[in-house]
Amino acid sequence: MANLQQSLSLNPSFVGAPATPQQALAGVSSAAVAAAQQAAKDRKLASAEQLVLELGNADLRENALLELSKKREIFQDLAPLLWNSFGTIAALLQEIVSIYPVLSPPTLTPAASNRVCNALALLQDYERSRAGWVMLMGSNKSRLYPYDWSLGLGFWMGQCVASHPDTRIHFLNAHIPLYLYPFLNTTSKTRPFEYLRLTSLGVIGALVKVDDTEVINFLLSTEIIPLCLRTMEMGSELSKTVATFIMQKILLDDVGLRYICATAERFFAVGRVLATMVASLAEQPSTRLLKHIIRCYLRLSDNPRACEALKSCLPEMLRDGTFIPCLRDDQTTRRWLQQLLLNVSSPGRISVMQGGLDHILTS
Ligand code: TRP
């Protein structure tokens, strides 16, 4: 910023009209634009600091939450600000906890759900994994924003305050994810609950995106798996996808794979839910969900005992070409499926399977 200002003042032609259109297009305008953008960002940050302070005041909190949730481009800088400012995290936790009384019996209203989802969104950071979430969530905005709620942030923001490199460890040490578990434990299928589950899963999903064994260890110690399995079993397609994504990330970690394959009960609990989802996909196809399911199976097949078990319990539909049309445009997932079938085929069947699948997939 200082450098930019300096170069602008040292070279007046940069500030005034550029000599040529080329010059205008090249250095001048981009320098000026960058300076203006930085200035705008600084202003936003200054007003964000004000809003963060307002979070501590119960009367101003709702509006401050809403305004902060609109400032996506400074979220990166917001994580440490939120964490280090006095009373802010406590205020956010207060928002989260204030919903608990209406969870059971389920009387959550859309307005209350929206409000707490705004609070959850602040626990996440937008820029870092926007691409990942866009990919995961698809581009159908109406599904992302079931309510006319300000910006449906939870899922467009990737990393949590927790997964911000400077604040993640504090986030875990403070056990903040645990405050979300009561939301994941709900079973009401109404939209406010569904949305609350989805947003909470979004926070956990943002956490596991960083591929940090610490995060996985923490989540495993908090019994996240039964909660994920429940959503994978009964959630909407979107929350199933996020829950399966979390399961995939846990499995991809060596500690996670070992944990899940440590007992037959655990393995079969996961295997049964994956198989149930495969069966339901035959009726309601979803390529993105299928992708995560296949990746989970493939990873399970890396464990020798799980691989042995999959030889008999892998759903027939994954073997018989049911999902070929679904995977037509997704070469990566086709490869995963091919590798999975290879891994679980008995030695004598390998060549047949490989040839057979190649034939099916390329025809
Ligand atoms: N405490 C249970 C266990 O350790 C948690 C659990 C339930 C679980 N279902 C699971 C863990 C499935 C892994 C997979 O077994």
mmCIF file of C-alpha atoms and ligand atoms in Angstrom:
data_model
loop_
_atom_site.group_PDB
_atom_site.id
_atom_site.type_symbol
_atom_site.label_atom_id
_atom_site.label_comp_id
_atom_site.label_asym_id
_atom_site.label_seq_id
_atom_site.Cartn_x
_atom_site.Cartn_y
_atom_site.Cartn_z
ATOM 1 C CA MET A 1 0.000 0.000 0.000
ATOM 2 C CA ALA A 2 2.717 2.447 1.029
ATOM 3 C CA ASN A 3 4.773 1.449 -1.999
ATOM 4 C CA LEU A 4 1.883 1.972 -4.298
ATOM 5 C CA GLN A 5 1.189 5.398 -2.943
ATOM 6 C CA GLN A 6 4.803 6.282 -3.321
ATOM 7 C CA SER A 7 4.974 5.226 -6.936
ATOM 8 C CA LEU A 8 1.799 7.125 -7.643
ATOM 9 C CA SER A 9 3.170 10.345 -6.184
ATOM 10 C CA LEU A 10 6.587 9.972 -7.770
ATOM 11 C CA ASN A 11 5.192 9.617 -11.216
ATOM 12 C CA PRO A 12 2.458 12.164 -11.822
ATOM 13 C CA SER A 13 1.664 10.789 -15.262
ATOM 14 C CA PHE A 14 0.366 7.682 -13.476
ATOM 15 C CA VAL A 15 -2.189 9.726 -11.683
ATOM 16 C CA GLY A 16 -3.109 12.004 -14.540
ATOM 17 C CA ALA A 17 -4.247 10.958 -17.974
ATOM 18 C CA PRO A 18 -2.134 8.112 -19.358
ATOM 19 C CA ALA A 19 -0.021 8.944 -22.429
ATOM 20 C CA THR A 20 -1.320 6.097 -24.521
ATOM 21 C CA PRO A 21 -4.237 3.752 -24.353
ATOM 22 C CA GLN A 22 -1.745 0.915 -24.065
ATOM 23 C CA GLN A 23 -0.241 2.568 -21.057
ATOM 24 C CA ALA A 24 -3.665 2.991 -19.626
ATOM 25 C CA LEU A 25 -4.350 -0.682 -20.072
ATOM 26 C CA ALA A 26 -0.977 -1.831 -18.846
ATOM 27 C CA GLY A 27 0.514 -0.309 -15.715
ATOM 28 C CA VAL A 28 -1.430 2.788 -14.941
ATOM 29 C CA SER A 29 -4.941 1.640 -14.596
ATOM 30 C CA SER A 30 -4.025 -1.594 -12.867
ATOM 31 C CA ALA A 31 -1.885 0.281 -10.328
ATOM 32 C CA ALA A 32 -4.648 2.759 -9.720
ATOM 33 C CA VAL A 33 -7.229 0.010 -9.515
ATOM 34 C CA ALA A 34 -5.081 -1.950 -7.088
ATOM 35 C CA ALA A 35 -4.614 1.133 -4.923
ATOM 36 C CA ALA A 36 -8.320 1.844 -4.976
ATOM 37 C CA GLN A 37 -9.110 -1.764 -4.141
ATOM 38 C CA GLN A 38 -6.695 -1.710 -1.253
ATOM 39 C CA ALA A 39 -8.193 1.527 0.020
ATOM 40 C CA ALA A 40 -11.663 0.036 -0.218
ATOM 41 C CA LYS A 41 -10.459 -3.059 1.615
ATOM 42 C CA ASP A 42 -8.921 -0.955 4.361
ATOM 43 C CA ARG A 43 -12.176 0.918 4.757
ATOM 44 C CA LYS A 44 -14.081 -2.342 4.927
ATOM 45 C CA LEU A 45 -11.710 -3.713 7.498
ATOM 46 C CA ALA A 46 -12.072 -0.592 9.608
ATOM 47 C CA SER A 47 -15.844 -0.855 9.513
ATOM 48 C CA ALA A 48 -15.556 -4.603 10.144
ATOM 49 C CA GLU A 49 -13.636 -3.866 13.312
ATOM 50 C CA GLN A 50 -16.502 -1.668 14.400
ATOM 51 C CA LEU A 51 -18.992 -4.428 13.583
ATOM 52 C CA VAL A 52 -16.944 -7.005 15.445
ATOM 53 C CA LEU A 53 -17.122 -4.787 18.507
ATOM 54 C CA GLU A 54 -20.872 -4.540 18.057
ATOM 55 C CA LEU A 55 -21.138 -8.332 18.204
ATOM 56 C CA GLY A 56 -20.547 -8.001 21.923
ATOM 57 C CA ASN A 57 -23.709 -5.946 22.333
ATOM 58 C CA ALA A 58 -26.823 -8.105 22.298
ATOM 59 C CA ASP A 59 -28.937 -5.291 20.820
ATOM 60 C CA LEU A 60 -26.593 -4.630 17.928
ATOM 61 C CA ARG A 61 -25.501 -8.210 17.403
ATOM 62 C CA GLU A 62 -28.062 -9.361 14.883
ATOM 63 C CA ASN A 63 -27.441 -6.470 12.541
ATOM 64 C CA ALA A 64 -23.673 -6.730 13.001
ATOM 65 C CA LEU A 65 -23.804 -10.435 12.132
ATOM 66 C CA LEU A 66 -25.733 -9.668 8.999
ATOM 67 C CA GLU A 67 -23.392 -6.888 7.906
ATOM 68 C CA LEU A 68 -20.267 -8.880 8.641
ATOM 69 C CA SER A 69 -21.599 -11.805 6.696
ATOM 70 C CA LYS A 70 -21.725 -9.571 3.618
ATOM 71 C CA LYS A 71 -18.056 -8.660 3.777
ATOM 72 C CA ARG A 72 -16.798 -11.731 2.063
ATOM 73 C CA GLU A 73 -13.659 -10.330 0.560
ATOM 74 C CA ILE A 74 -12.114 -9.502 3.899
ATOM 75 C CA PHE A 75 -12.957 -12.754 5.593
ATOM 76 C CA GLN A 76 -9.389 -13.854 5.480
ATOM 77 C CA ASP A 77 -8.467 -10.968 7.733
ATOM 78 C CA LEU A 78 -11.569 -11.394 9.814
ATOM 79 C CA ALA A 79 -10.654 -14.756 11.369
ATOM 80 C CA PRO A 80 -7.883 -13.468 13.671
ATOM 81 C CA LEU A 81 -9.906 -10.337 14.334
ATOM 82 C CA LEU A 82 -12.866 -12.385 15.525
ATOM 83 C CA TRP A 83 -10.770 -14.711 17.574
ATOM 84 C CA ASN A 84 -8.682 -12.079 19.307
ATOM 85 C CA SER A 85 -11.290 -9.429 20.007
ATOM 86 C CA PHE A 86 -12.730 -9.401 23.464
ATOM 87 C CA GLY A 87 -15.925 -11.363 24.006
ATOM 88 C CA THR A 88 -16.609 -12.032 20.320
ATOM 89 C CA ILE A 89 -16.318 -15.801 20.325
ATOM 90 C CA ALA A 90 -18.323 -15.869 23.528
ATOM 91 C CA ALA A 91 -21.040 -13.857 21.770
ATOM 92 C CA LEU A 92 -21.071 -16.269 18.835
ATOM 93 C CA LEU A 93 -21.314 -19.228 21.179
ATOM 94 C CA GLN A 94 -24.172 -17.473 22.914
ATOM 95 C CA GLU A 95 -25.998 -17.288 19.573
ATOM 96 C CA ILE A 96 -25.419 -20.972 18.996
ATOM 97 C CA VAL A 97 -26.438 -22.020 22.479
ATOM 98 C CA SER A 98 -29.537 -19.822 22.430
ATOM 99 C CA ILE A 99 -31.026 -22.197 19.855
ATOM 100 C CA TYR A 100 -30.650 -25.308 22.021
ATOM 101 C CA PRO A 101 -33.968 -24.907 23.898
ATOM 102 C CA VAL A 102 -35.962 -25.075 20.650
ATOM 103 C CA LEU A 103 -34.213 -28.192 19.374
ATOM 104 C CA SER A 104 -36.274 -30.534 21.493
ATOM 105 C CA PRO A 105 -39.192 -30.572 21.124
ATOM 106 C CA PRO A 106 -38.459 -29.137 17.700
ATOM 107 C CA THR A 107 -39.872 -25.627 17.512
ATOM 108 C CA LEU A 108 -37.130 -23.835 15.610
ATOM 109 C CA THR A 109 -38.460 -21.041 13.405
ATOM 110 C CA PRO A 110 -36.896 -20.020 10.088
ATOM 111 C CA ALA A 111 -35.849 -16.668 11.537
ATOM 112 C CA ALA A 112 -34.035 -18.224 14.467
ATOM 113 C CA SER A 113 -32.389 -20.752 12.184
ATOM 114 C CA ASN A 114 -31.194 -18.006 9.876
ATOM 115 C CA ARG A 115 -29.750 -16.044 12.687
ATOM 116 C CA VAL A 116 -27.724 -18.865 14.080
ATOM 117 C CA CYS A 117 -26.584 -19.841 10.598
ATOM 118 C CA ASN A 118 -25.175 -16.350 10.234
ATOM 119 C CA ALA A 119 -23.240 -16.875 13.419
ATOM 120 C CA LEU A 120 -21.927 -20.193 12.124
ATOM 121 C CA ALA A 121 -20.917 -18.606 8.876
ATOM 122 C CA LEU A 122 -18.616 -16.305 10.741
ATOM 123 C CA LEU A 123 -16.702 -19.300 11.941
ATOM 124 C CA GLN A 124 -15.681 -19.909 8.394
ATOM 125 C CA ASP A 125 -13.468 -18.193 5.952
ATOM 126 C CA TYR A 126 -14.606 -17.534 2.448
ATOM 127 C CA GLU A 127 -11.696 -17.090 0.118
ATOM 128 C CA ARG A 128 -9.516 -20.072 0.781
ATOM 129 C CA SER A 129 -11.745 -22.818 -0.361
ATOM 130 C CA ARG A 130 -14.437 -21.076 -2.298
ATOM 131 C CA ALA A 131 -13.620 -23.165 -5.336
ATOM 132 C CA GLY A 132 -13.927 -26.331 -3.314
ATOM 133 C CA TRP A 133 -17.292 -25.418 -1.934
ATOM 134 C CA VAL A 134 -18.594 -24.205 -5.248
ATOM 135 C CA MET A 135 -17.577 -27.530 -6.677
ATOM 136 C CA LEU A 136 -19.108 -29.431 -3.836
ATOM 137 C CA MET A 137 -22.328 -27.491 -3.742
ATOM 138 C CA GLY A 138 -22.846 -27.061 -7.450
ATOM 139 C CA SER A 139 -24.145 -23.854 -8.862
ATOM 140 C CA ASN A 140 -27.794 -24.202 -8.067
ATOM 141 C CA LYS A 141 -28.175 -21.270 -5.747
ATOM 142 C CA SER A 142 -31.750 -21.927 -4.878
ATOM 143 C CA ARG A 143 -30.649 -25.122 -3.199
ATOM 144 C CA LEU A 144 -27.987 -23.323 -1.272
ATOM 145 C CA TYR A 145 -30.255 -20.618 -0.045
ATOM 146 C CA PRO A 146 -33.471 -22.275 0.993
ATOM 147 C CA TYR A 147 -34.432 -19.118 2.810
ATOM 148 C CA ASP A 148 -34.379 -15.548 1.883
ATOM 149 C CA TRP A 149 -31.561 -15.355 4.366
ATOM 150 C CA SER A 150 -28.974 -12.704 3.679
ATOM 151 C CA LEU A 151 -26.313 -14.581 1.805
ATOM 152 C CA GLY A 152 -26.347 -18.225 2.715
ATOM 153 C CA LEU A 153 -22.754 -17.945 3.737
ATOM 154 C CA GLY A 154 -21.994 -21.134 5.481
ATOM 155 C CA PHE A 155 -21.260 -23.060 2.368
ATOM 156 C CA TRP A 156 -19.564 -20.462 0.326
ATOM 157 C CA MET A 157 -16.967 -19.969 2.934
ATOM 158 C CA GLY A 158 -14.331 -22.543 3.201
ATOM 159 C CA GLN A 159 -12.083 -22.577 6.140
ATOM 160 C CA CYS A 160 -13.316 -21.835 9.598
ATOM 161 C CA VAL A 161 -11.757 -19.483 12.021
ATOM 162 C CA ALA A 162 -10.520 -22.835 13.246
ATOM 163 C CA SER A 163 -8.782 -23.739 10.044
ATOM 164 C CA HIS A 164 -7.242 -20.328 9.533
ATOM 165 C CA PRO A 165 -3.566 -21.050 10.110
ATOM 166 C CA ASP A 166 -3.391 -18.586 12.996
ATOM 167 C CA THR A 167 -6.535 -19.603 14.808
ATOM 168 C CA ARG A 168 -7.224 -23.273 14.038
ATOM 169 C CA ILE A 169 -5.424 -24.645 17.041
ATOM 170 C CA HIS A 170 -7.275 -22.272 19.355
ATOM 171 C CA PHE A 171 -10.545 -23.282 17.737
ATOM 172 C CA LEU A 172 -9.851 -26.954 18.400
ATOM 173 C CA ASN A 173 -8.458 -26.412 21.883
ATOM 174 C CA ALA A 174 -11.629 -24.535 22.760
ATOM 175 C CA HIS A 175 -13.658 -27.529 21.448
ATOM 176 C CA ILE A 176 -15.880 -25.208 19.432
ATOM 177 C CA PRO A 177 -17.039 -27.919 17.002
ATOM 178 C CA LEU A 178 -18.701 -29.660 19.936
ATOM 179 C CA TYR A 179 -21.167 -26.792 20.235
ATOM 180 C CA LEU A 180 -22.477 -27.726 16.812
ATOM 181 C CA TYR A 181 -23.064 -31.391 17.575
ATOM 182 C CA PRO A 182 -26.513 -30.886 19.113
ATOM 183 C CA PHE A 183 -27.602 -29.512 15.732
ATOM 184 C CA LEU A 184 -26.271 -32.606 13.987
ATOM 185 C CA ASN A 185 -28.150 -34.746 16.452
ATOM 186 C CA THR A 186 -31.568 -33.388 15.418
ATOM 187 C CA THR A 187 -33.886 -35.447 13.286
ATOM 188 C CA SER A 188 -36.650 -33.052 12.255
ATOM 189 C CA LYS A 189 -36.921 -32.884 8.498
ATOM 190 C CA THR A 190 -38.275 -29.350 8.351
ATOM 191 C CA ARG A 191 -36.248 -26.783 6.491
ATOM 192 C CA PRO A 192 -34.964 -24.790 9.455
ATOM 193 C CA PHE A 193 -33.485 -27.967 10.931
ATOM 194 C CA GLU A 194 -32.214 -29.212 7.651
ATOM 195 C CA TYR A 195 -30.512 -25.907 7.068
ATOM 196 C CA LEU A 196 -29.030 -25.847 10.523
ATOM 197 C CA ARG A 197 -27.585 -29.332 10.030
ATOM 198 C CA LEU A 198 -26.238 -28.376 6.645
ATOM 199 C CA THR A 199 -24.552 -25.224 7.955
ATOM 200 C CA SER A 200 -23.065 -27.082 10.902
ATOM 201 C CA LEU A 201 -21.740 -29.775 8.600
ATOM 202 C CA GLY A 202 -20.343 -26.960 6.477
ATOM 203 C CA VAL A 203 -18.218 -25.815 9.398
ATOM 204 C CA ILE A 204 -16.926 -29.341 10.022
ATOM 205 C CA GLY A 205 -16.424 -29.805 6.288
ATOM 206 C CA ALA A 206 -14.381 -26.624 6.167
ATOM 207 C CA LEU A 207 -12.278 -27.932 9.018
ATOM 208 C CA VAL A 208 -11.451 -31.252 7.379
ATOM 209 C CA LYS A 209 -10.568 -29.591 4.115
ATOM 210 C CA VAL A 210 -7.165 -28.591 5.443
ATOM 211 C CA ASP A 211 -5.956 -32.205 5.648
ATOM 212 C CA ASP A 212 -4.550 -31.888 9.133
ATOM 213 C CA THR A 213 -4.175 -35.038 11.228
ATOM 214 C CA GLU A 214 -4.738 -32.926 14.355
ATOM 215 C CA VAL A 215 -8.189 -32.057 13.069
ATOM 216 C CA ILE A 216 -8.985 -35.694 12.298
ATOM 217 C CA ASN A 217 -7.733 -36.827 15.697
ATOM 218 C CA PHE A 218 -9.846 -34.220 17.362
ATOM 219 C CA LEU A 219 -12.987 -35.127 15.415
ATOM 220 C CA LEU A 220 -12.532 -38.849 16.022
ATOM 221 C CA SER A 221 -12.188 -38.231 19.741
ATOM 222 C CA THR A 222 -15.495 -36.374 19.699
ATOM 223 C CA GLU A 223 -17.487 -39.205 18.079
ATOM 224 C CA ILE A 224 -18.240 -37.334 14.899
ATOM 225 C CA ILE A 225 -18.687 -40.547 12.905
ATOM 226 C CA PRO A 226 -22.056 -41.652 14.268
ATOM 227 C CA LEU A 227 -23.340 -38.123 13.603
ATOM 228 C CA CYS A 228 -22.049 -38.171 10.045
ATOM 229 C CA LEU A 229 -23.544 -41.602 9.496
ATOM 230 C CA ARG A 230 -26.905 -40.381 10.656
ATOM 231 C CA THR A 231 -26.927 -37.499 8.179
ATOM 232 C CA MET A 232 -25.688 -39.807 5.451
ATOM 233 C CA GLU A 233 -28.662 -41.975 6.202
ATOM 234 C CA MET A 234 -31.462 -39.472 6.574
ATOM 235 C CA GLY A 235 -30.337 -36.044 5.326
ATOM 236 C CA SER A 236 -31.202 -34.179 2.155
ATOM 237 C CA GLU A 237 -29.049 -34.874 -0.881
ATOM 238 C CA LEU A 238 -26.958 -31.815 -0.085
ATOM 239 C CA SER A 239 -26.292 -32.646 3.556
ATOM 240 C CA LYS A 240 -25.655 -36.280 2.612
ATOM 241 C CA THR A 241 -23.025 -34.995 0.234
ATOM 242 C CA VAL A 242 -21.313 -32.841 2.862
ATOM 243 C CA ALA A 243 -21.467 -35.632 5.469
ATOM 244 C CA THR A 244 -20.013 -38.129 2.986
ATOM 245 C CA PHE A 245 -17.333 -35.608 2.073
ATOM 246 C CA ILE A 246 -16.380 -35.392 5.758
ATOM 247 C CA MET A 247 -16.324 -39.190 5.977
ATOM 248 C CA GLN A 248 -14.118 -39.287 2.891
ATOM 249 C CA LYS A 249 -11.669 -36.826 4.433
ATOM 250 C CA ILE A 250 -11.528 -38.846 7.653
ATOM 251 C CA LEU A 251 -10.929 -42.052 5.715
ATOM 252 C CA LEU A 252 -8.201 -40.479 3.598
ATOM 253 C CA ASP A 253 -6.268 -39.799 6.764
ATOM 254 C CA ASP A 254 -4.252 -42.843 7.902
ATOM 255 C CA VAL A 255 -5.409 -42.477 11.488
ATOM 256 C CA GLY A 256 -9.012 -42.178 10.294
ATOM 257 C CA LEU A 257 -8.826 -45.291 8.134
ATOM 258 C CA ARG A 258 -7.272 -47.287 10.957
ATOM 259 C CA TYR A 259 -9.919 -46.039 13.375
ATOM 260 C CA ILE A 260 -12.816 -47.029 11.163
ATOM 261 C CA CYS A 261 -11.339 -50.393 10.270
ATOM 262 C CA ALA A 262 -10.320 -51.167 13.861
ATOM 263 C CA THR A 263 -13.428 -53.231 14.574
ATOM 264 C CA ALA A 264 -15.874 -55.119 12.414
ATOM 265 C CA GLU A 265 -18.756 -53.176 13.963
ATOM 266 C CA ARG A 266 -17.324 -49.857 12.858
ATOM 267 C CA PHE A 267 -16.510 -51.058 9.392
ATOM 268 C CA PHE A 268 -19.922 -52.586 8.864
ATOM 269 C CA ALA A 269 -21.705 -49.528 10.275
ATOM 270 C CA VAL A 270 -19.994 -47.410 7.635
ATOM 271 C CA GLY A 271 -20.367 -50.031 4.913
ATOM 272 C CA ARG A 272 -24.059 -50.433 5.570
ATOM 273 C CA VAL A 273 -24.757 -46.694 5.304
ATOM 274 C CA LEU A 274 -22.695 -46.375 2.130
ATOM 275 C CA ALA A 275 -24.607 -49.283 0.617
ATOM 276 C CA THR A 276 -27.948 -47.746 1.586
ATOM 277 C CA MET A 277 -26.957 -44.528 -0.135
ATOM 278 C CA VAL A 278 -25.920 -46.412 -3.273
ATOM 279 C CA ALA A 279 -29.313 -48.082 -3.379
ATOM 280 C CA SER A 280 -31.134 -44.757 -3.054
ATOM 281 C CA LEU A 281 -28.974 -43.233 -5.776
ATOM 282 C CA ALA A 282 -30.397 -45.706 -8.230
ATOM 283 C CA GLU A 283 -33.733 -43.923 -7.789
ATOM 284 C CA GLN A 284 -32.435 -40.396 -7.360
ATOM 285 C CA PRO A 285 -29.096 -40.035 -9.109
ATOM 286 C CA SER A 286 -26.574 -37.511 -7.838
ATOM 287 C CA THR A 287 -23.159 -37.527 -9.432
ATOM 288 C CA ARG A 288 -21.490 -35.503 -6.701
ATOM 289 C CA LEU A 289 -22.771 -37.778 -3.945
ATOM 290 C CA LEU A 290 -21.814 -40.876 -5.914
ATOM 291 C CA LYS A 291 -18.314 -39.479 -6.332
ATOM 292 C CA HIS A 292 -17.750 -39.211 -2.592
ATOM 293 C CA ILE A 293 -19.294 -42.635 -1.939
ATOM 294 C CA ILE A 294 -16.984 -44.276 -4.450
ATOM 295 C CA ARG A 295 -13.975 -42.479 -3.021
ATOM 296 C CA CYS A 296 -14.931 -43.746 0.457
ATOM 297 C CA TYR A 297 -15.195 -47.327 -0.773
ATOM 298 C CA LEU A 298 -11.933 -47.037 -2.675
ATOM 299 C CA ARG A 299 -10.146 -45.791 0.397
ATOM 300 C CA LEU A 300 -11.647 -48.551 2.552
ATOM 301 C CA SER A 301 -10.263 -51.043 0.071
ATOM 302 C CA ASP A 302 -6.755 -49.829 0.986
ATOM 303 C CA ASN A 303 -7.160 -51.600 4.314
ATOM 304 C CA PRO A 304 -6.563 -55.351 3.813
ATOM 305 C CA ARG A 305 -9.314 -56.530 6.160
ATOM 306 C CA ALA A 306 -11.824 -54.022 4.852
ATOM 307 C CA CYS A 307 -10.883 -54.979 1.312
ATOM 308 C CA GLU A 308 -11.537 -58.612 2.121
ATOM 309 C CA ALA A 309 -14.960 -57.711 3.551
ATOM 310 C CA LEU A 310 -15.831 -55.539 0.558
ATOM 311 C CA LYS A 311 -15.401 -58.538 -1.724
ATOM 312 C CA SER A 312 -18.699 -59.772 -0.393
ATOM 313 C CA CYS A 313 -20.483 -56.586 0.671
ATOM 314 C CA LEU A 314 -19.810 -54.076 -2.087
ATOM 315 C CA PRO A 315 -23.200 -53.255 -3.627
ATOM 316 C CA GLU A 316 -23.831 -55.140 -6.824
ATOM 317 C CA MET A 317 -24.973 -51.906 -8.459
ATOM 318 C CA LEU A 318 -21.429 -50.579 -8.352
ATOM 319 C CA ARG A 319 -20.283 -53.655 -10.252
ATOM 320 C CA ASP A 320 -22.976 -54.049 -12.843
ATOM 321 C CA GLY A 321 -22.713 -50.756 -14.685
ATOM 322 C CA THR A 322 -25.851 -49.144 -13.176
ATOM 323 C CA PHE A 323 -24.010 -45.861 -12.689
ATOM 324 C CA ILE A 324 -22.133 -45.695 -15.958
ATOM 325 C CA PRO A 325 -24.466 -43.048 -17.433
ATOM 326 C CA CYS A 326 -24.091 -40.980 -14.283
ATOM 327 C CA LEU A 327 -20.298 -41.008 -14.584
ATOM 328 C CA ARG A 328 -20.079 -40.351 -18.272
ATOM 329 C CA ASP A 329 -18.531 -36.903 -17.771
ATOM 330 C CA ASP A 330 -16.497 -37.710 -14.718
ATOM 331 C CA GLN A 331 -13.338 -39.509 -15.660
ATOM 332 C CA THR A 332 -11.778 -39.237 -12.204
ATOM 333 C CA THR A 333 -14.649 -41.034 -10.501
ATOM 334 C CA ARG A 334 -14.737 -43.636 -13.273
ATOM 335 C CA ARG A 335 -11.083 -44.343 -12.583
ATOM 336 C CA TRP A 336 -11.743 -44.599 -8.840
ATOM 337 C CA LEU A 337 -14.536 -47.062 -9.481
ATOM 338 C CA GLN A 338 -12.350 -49.059 -11.814
ATOM 339 C CA GLN A 339 -9.574 -49.202 -9.217
ATOM 340 C CA LEU A 340 -12.060 -50.152 -6.509
ATOM 341 C CA LEU A 341 -13.422 -53.041 -8.561
ATOM 342 C CA LEU A 342 -9.892 -54.120 -9.271
ATOM 343 C CA ASN A 343 -8.977 -54.038 -5.583
ATOM 344 C CA VAL A 344 -11.966 -56.126 -4.512
ATOM 345 C CA SER A 345 -11.846 -58.639 -7.299
ATOM 346 C CA SER A 346 -10.450 -62.026 -6.361
ATOM 347 C CA PRO A 347 -7.107 -62.674 -8.049
ATOM 348 C CA GLY A 348 -8.655 -64.949 -10.639
ATOM 349 C CA ARG A 349 -11.184 -62.320 -11.659
ATOM 350 C CA ILE A 350 -8.882 -59.368 -12.178
ATOM 351 C CA SER A 351 -8.306 -59.630 -15.882
ATOM 352 C CA VAL A 352 -11.946 -60.360 -16.580
ATOM 353 C CA MET A 353 -13.114 -57.447 -14.465
ATOM 354 C CA GLN A 354 -10.639 -55.039 -15.893
ATOM 355 C CA GLY A 355 -11.401 -55.955 -19.459
ATOM 356 C CA GLY A 356 -15.099 -55.999 -18.756
ATOM 357 C CA LEU A 357 -15.160 -52.600 -17.145
ATOM 358 C CA ASP A 358 -12.955 -51.008 -19.761
ATOM 359 C CA HIS A 359 -15.346 -52.294 -22.322
ATOM 360 C CA ILE A 360 -18.384 -50.927 -20.523
ATOM 361 C CA LEU A 361 -16.809 -47.576 -19.710
ATOM 362 C CA THR A 362 -15.528 -46.835 -23.165
ATOM 363 C CA SER A 363 -18.542 -47.988 -25.119
HETATM 364 N N1 TRP B 1 -18.016 -45.137 20.098
HETATM 365 C C1 TRP B 1 -18.351 -45.781 18.850
HETATM 366 C C2 TRP B 1 -17.175 -46.669 18.476
HETATM 367 O O1 TRP B 1 -16.074 -46.334 18.826
HETATM 368 C C3 TRP B 1 -18.553 -44.722 17.794
HETATM 369 C C4 TRP B 1 -19.102 -45.287 16.519
HETATM 370 C C5 TRP B 1 -20.398 -45.631 16.284
HETATM 371 C C6 TRP B 1 -18.384 -45.524 15.335
HETATM 372 N N2 TRP B 1 -20.521 -46.053 14.988
HETATM 373 C C7 TRP B 1 -19.327 -46.008 14.393
HETATM 374 C C8 TRP B 1 -17.062 -45.376 14.963
HETATM 375 C C9 TRP B 1 -18.936 -46.359 13.095
HETATM 376 C C10 TRP B 1 -16.682 -45.734 13.681
HETATM 377 C C11 TRP B 1 -17.604 -46.215 12.756
HETATM 378 O O2 TRP B 1 -17.365 -47.714 17.878
#
